[in-house]
mmCIF file of C-alpha atoms in Angstrom:
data_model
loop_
_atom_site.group_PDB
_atom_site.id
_atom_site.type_symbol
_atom_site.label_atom_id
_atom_site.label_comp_id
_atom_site.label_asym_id
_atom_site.label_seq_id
_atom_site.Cartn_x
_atom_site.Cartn_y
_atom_site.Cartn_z
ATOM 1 C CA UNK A 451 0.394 45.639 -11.747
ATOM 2 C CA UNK A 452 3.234 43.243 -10.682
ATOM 3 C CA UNK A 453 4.021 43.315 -6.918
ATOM 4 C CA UNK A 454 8.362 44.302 -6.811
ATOM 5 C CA UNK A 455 9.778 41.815 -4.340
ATOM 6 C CA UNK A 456 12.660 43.202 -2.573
ATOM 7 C CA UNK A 457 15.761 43.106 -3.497
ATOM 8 C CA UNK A 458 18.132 39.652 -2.376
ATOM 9 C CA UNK A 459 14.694 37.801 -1.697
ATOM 10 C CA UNK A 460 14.671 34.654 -3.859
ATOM 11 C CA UNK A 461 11.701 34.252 -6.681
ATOM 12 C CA UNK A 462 9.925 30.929 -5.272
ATOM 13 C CA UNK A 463 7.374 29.359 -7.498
ATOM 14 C CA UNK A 464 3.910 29.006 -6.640
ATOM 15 C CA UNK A 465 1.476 26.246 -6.395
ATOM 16 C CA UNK A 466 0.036 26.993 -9.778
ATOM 17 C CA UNK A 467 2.810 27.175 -11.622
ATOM 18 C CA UNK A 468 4.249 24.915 -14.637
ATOM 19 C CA UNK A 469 7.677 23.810 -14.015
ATOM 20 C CA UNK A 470 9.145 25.748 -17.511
ATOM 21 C CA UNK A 471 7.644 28.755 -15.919
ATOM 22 C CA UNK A 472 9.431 28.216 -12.521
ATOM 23 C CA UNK A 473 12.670 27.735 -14.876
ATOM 24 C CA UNK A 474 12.225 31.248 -17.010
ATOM 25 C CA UNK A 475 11.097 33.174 -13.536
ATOM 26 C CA UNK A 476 14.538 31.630 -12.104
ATOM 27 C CA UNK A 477 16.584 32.125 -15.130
ATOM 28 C CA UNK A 478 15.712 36.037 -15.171
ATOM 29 C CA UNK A 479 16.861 36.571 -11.746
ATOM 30 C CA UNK A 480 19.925 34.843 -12.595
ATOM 31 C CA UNK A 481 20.602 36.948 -15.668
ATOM 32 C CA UNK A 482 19.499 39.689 -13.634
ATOM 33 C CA UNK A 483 22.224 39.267 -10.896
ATOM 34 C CA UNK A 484 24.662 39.452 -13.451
ATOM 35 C CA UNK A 485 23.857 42.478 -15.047
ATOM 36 C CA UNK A 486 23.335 44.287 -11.659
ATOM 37 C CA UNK A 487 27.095 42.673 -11.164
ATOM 38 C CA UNK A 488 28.489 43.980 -14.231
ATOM 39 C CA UNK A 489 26.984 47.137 -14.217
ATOM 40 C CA UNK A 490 24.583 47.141 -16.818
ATOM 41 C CA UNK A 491 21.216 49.068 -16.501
ATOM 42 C CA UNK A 492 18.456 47.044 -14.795
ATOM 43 C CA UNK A 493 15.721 46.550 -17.818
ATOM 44 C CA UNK A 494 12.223 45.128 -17.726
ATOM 45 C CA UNK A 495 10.962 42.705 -20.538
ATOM 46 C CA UNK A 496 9.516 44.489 -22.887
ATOM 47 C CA UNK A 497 6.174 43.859 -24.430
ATOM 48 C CA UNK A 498 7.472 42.557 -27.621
ATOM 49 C CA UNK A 499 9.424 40.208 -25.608
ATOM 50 C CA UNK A 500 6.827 39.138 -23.020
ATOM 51 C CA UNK A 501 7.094 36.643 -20.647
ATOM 52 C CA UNK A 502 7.651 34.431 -23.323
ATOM 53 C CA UNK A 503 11.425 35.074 -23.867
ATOM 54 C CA UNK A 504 12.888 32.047 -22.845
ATOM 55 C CA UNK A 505 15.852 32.333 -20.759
ATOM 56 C CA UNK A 506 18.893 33.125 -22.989
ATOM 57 C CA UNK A 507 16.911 35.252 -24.796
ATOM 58 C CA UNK A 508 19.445 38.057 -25.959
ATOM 59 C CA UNK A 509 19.047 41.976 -24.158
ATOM 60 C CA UNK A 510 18.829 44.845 -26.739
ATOM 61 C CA UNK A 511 20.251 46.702 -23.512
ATOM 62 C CA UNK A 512 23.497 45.134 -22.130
ATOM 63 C CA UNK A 513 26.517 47.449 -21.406
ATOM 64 C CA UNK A 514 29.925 47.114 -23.213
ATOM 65 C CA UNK A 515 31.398 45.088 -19.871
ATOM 66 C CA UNK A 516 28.621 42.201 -20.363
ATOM 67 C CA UNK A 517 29.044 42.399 -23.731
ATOM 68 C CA UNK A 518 32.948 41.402 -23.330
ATOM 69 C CA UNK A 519 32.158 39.410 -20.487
ATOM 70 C CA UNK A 520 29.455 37.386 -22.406
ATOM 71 C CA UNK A 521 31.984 37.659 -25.947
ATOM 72 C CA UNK A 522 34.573 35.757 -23.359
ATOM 73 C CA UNK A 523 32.404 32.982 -22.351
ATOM 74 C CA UNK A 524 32.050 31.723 -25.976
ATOM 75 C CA UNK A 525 35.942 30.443 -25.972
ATOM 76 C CA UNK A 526 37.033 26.981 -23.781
ATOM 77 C CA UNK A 527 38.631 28.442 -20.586
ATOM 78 C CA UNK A 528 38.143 32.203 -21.482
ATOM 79 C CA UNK A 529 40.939 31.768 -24.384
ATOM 80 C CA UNK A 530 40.189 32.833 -27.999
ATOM 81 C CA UNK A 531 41.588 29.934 -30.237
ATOM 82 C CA UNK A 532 44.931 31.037 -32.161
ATOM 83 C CA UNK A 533 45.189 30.690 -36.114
ATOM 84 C CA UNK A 534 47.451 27.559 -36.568
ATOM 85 C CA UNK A 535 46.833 26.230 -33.201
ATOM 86 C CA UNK A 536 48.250 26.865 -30.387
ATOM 87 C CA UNK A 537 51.895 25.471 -28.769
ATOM 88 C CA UNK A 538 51.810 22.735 -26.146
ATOM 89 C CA UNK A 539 53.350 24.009 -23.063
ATOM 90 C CA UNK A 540 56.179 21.522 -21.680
ATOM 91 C CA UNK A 541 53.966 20.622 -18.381
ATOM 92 C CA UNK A 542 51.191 19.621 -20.583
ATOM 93 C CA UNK A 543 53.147 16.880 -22.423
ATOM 94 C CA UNK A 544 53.934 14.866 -18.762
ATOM 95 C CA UNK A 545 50.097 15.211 -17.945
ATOM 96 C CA UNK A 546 48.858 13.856 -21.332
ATOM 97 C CA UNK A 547 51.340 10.854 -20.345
ATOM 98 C CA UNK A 548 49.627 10.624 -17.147
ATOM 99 C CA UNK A 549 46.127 10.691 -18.157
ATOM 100 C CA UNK A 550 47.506 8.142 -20.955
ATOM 101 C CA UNK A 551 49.367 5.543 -18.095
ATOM 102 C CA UNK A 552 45.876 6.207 -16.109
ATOM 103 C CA UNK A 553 43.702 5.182 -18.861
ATOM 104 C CA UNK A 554 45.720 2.125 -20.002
ATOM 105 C CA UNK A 555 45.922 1.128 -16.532
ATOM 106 C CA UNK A 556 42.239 0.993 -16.361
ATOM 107 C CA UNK A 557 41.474 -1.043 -19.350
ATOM 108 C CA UNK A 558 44.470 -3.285 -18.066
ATOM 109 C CA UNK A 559 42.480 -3.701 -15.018
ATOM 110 C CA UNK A 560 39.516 -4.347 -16.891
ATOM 111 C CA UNK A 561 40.504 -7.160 -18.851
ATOM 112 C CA UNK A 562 42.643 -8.965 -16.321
ATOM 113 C CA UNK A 563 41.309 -12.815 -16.126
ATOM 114 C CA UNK A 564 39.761 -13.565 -13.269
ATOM 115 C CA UNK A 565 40.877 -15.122 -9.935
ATOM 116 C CA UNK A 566 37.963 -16.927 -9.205
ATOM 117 C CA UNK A 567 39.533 -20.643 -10.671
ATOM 118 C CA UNK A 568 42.984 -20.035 -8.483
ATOM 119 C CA UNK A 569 40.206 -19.781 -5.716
ATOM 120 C CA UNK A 570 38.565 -22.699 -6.139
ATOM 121 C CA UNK A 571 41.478 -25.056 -7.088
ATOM 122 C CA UNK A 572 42.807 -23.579 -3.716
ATOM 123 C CA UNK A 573 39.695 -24.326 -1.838
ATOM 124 C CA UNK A 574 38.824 -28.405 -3.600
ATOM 125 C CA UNK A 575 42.987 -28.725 -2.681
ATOM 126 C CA UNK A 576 42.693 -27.705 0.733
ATOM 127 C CA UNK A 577 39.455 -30.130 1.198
ATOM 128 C CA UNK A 578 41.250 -33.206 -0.649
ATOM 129 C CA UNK A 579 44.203 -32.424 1.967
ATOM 130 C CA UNK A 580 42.214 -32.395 5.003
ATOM 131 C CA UNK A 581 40.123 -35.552 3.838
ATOM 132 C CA UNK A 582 43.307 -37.456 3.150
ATOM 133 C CA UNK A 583 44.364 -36.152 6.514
ATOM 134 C CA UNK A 584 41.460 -37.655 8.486
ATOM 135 C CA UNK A 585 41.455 -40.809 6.804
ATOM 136 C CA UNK A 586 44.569 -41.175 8.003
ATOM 137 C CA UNK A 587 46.480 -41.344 4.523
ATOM 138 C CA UNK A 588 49.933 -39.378 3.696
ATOM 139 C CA UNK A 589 49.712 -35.868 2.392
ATOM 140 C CA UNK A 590 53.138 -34.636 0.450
ATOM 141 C CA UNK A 591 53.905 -31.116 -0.663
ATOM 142 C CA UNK A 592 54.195 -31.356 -4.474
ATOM 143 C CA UNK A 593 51.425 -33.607 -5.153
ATOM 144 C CA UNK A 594 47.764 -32.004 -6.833
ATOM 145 C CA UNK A 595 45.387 -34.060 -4.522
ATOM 146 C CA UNK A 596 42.419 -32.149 -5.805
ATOM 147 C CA UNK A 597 43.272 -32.731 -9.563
ATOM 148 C CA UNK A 598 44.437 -36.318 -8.603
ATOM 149 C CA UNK A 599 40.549 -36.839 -6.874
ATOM 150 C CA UNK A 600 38.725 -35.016 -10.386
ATOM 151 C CA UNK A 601 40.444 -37.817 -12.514
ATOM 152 C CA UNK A 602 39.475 -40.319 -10.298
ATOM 153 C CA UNK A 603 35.430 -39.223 -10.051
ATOM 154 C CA UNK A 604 35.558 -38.751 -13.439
ATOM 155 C CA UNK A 605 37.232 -42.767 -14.663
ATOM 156 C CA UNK A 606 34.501 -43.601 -11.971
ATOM 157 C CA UNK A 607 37.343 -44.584 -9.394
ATOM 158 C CA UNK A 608 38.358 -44.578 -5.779
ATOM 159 C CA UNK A 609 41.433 -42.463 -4.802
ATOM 160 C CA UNK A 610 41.868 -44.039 -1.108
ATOM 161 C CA UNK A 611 45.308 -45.496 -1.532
#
């Protein structure tokens, strides 16, 4: 004979016990809470079912209330779909834009180029500029010093005016 546990004390799995096991003895509880929430009659698996019944398995004894309550849980958000469809209510239309805006935003986002070459032309300028600078030669705002020194590297000549 099983050993009743009392009642609120949590079903822990043993050593020796498989893990779908630990799921079914866990599941029952669970669908046993509910029934002892929504009235129904507390019912023992019968030998037919065994402990086999996996959890989900449907009770031949559930009381009209968990009937509706499980009939309700079949529908998105409790609501039983209308013939036709149903109307959009007004809010709905501004948060589809919203999610929309959010969504394009993203893939906006996404496939912006990168900044990585502003960076760097940023970074050779800057090093051109304070070469120049040391060397004693004139720097002038307008002039690319950085593209100015890649032509020259790359003709094989040198920029030191």
């Amino acid at each position: 004979p099983a050993r009743r546990r009392p009642r609120g004390q949590a079903l822990r799995p043993t050593a020796t016990m498989s893990l779908s096991q630990a799921m079914r003895r866990s599941s029952r509880s669970v669908a046993a809470g509910i029934r002892r929430a929504a009235g129904a009659p507390q019912t023992a698996p019968s030998a037919a079912e065994g402990a086999s019944a996996g959890a989900g398995a449907p009770s031949r004894n559930v009381s009209p209330a968990m009937k509706q309550y499980l009939d309700t849980q079949a529908y998105f958000l409790g609501e039983k779909p209308v013939r036709g469809g149903r109307k959009i209510a007004g809010w709905e239309w501004s948060f589809i834009v919203f999610v929309g805006a959010i969504v394009w935003a993203g893939v906006a986002i996404s496939k912006q180029p990168s900044q990585a070459p502003i960076y760097e032309w940023a970074r050779d300028e800057a090093e051109e500029r304070l070469r120049r600078r040391i060397l004693g030669l004139p720097v002038e705002f307008g002039y690319n010093y950085a593209a100015l020194r890649a032509i020259a590297e790359r003709n094989g000549d040198e920029l030191d005016e």
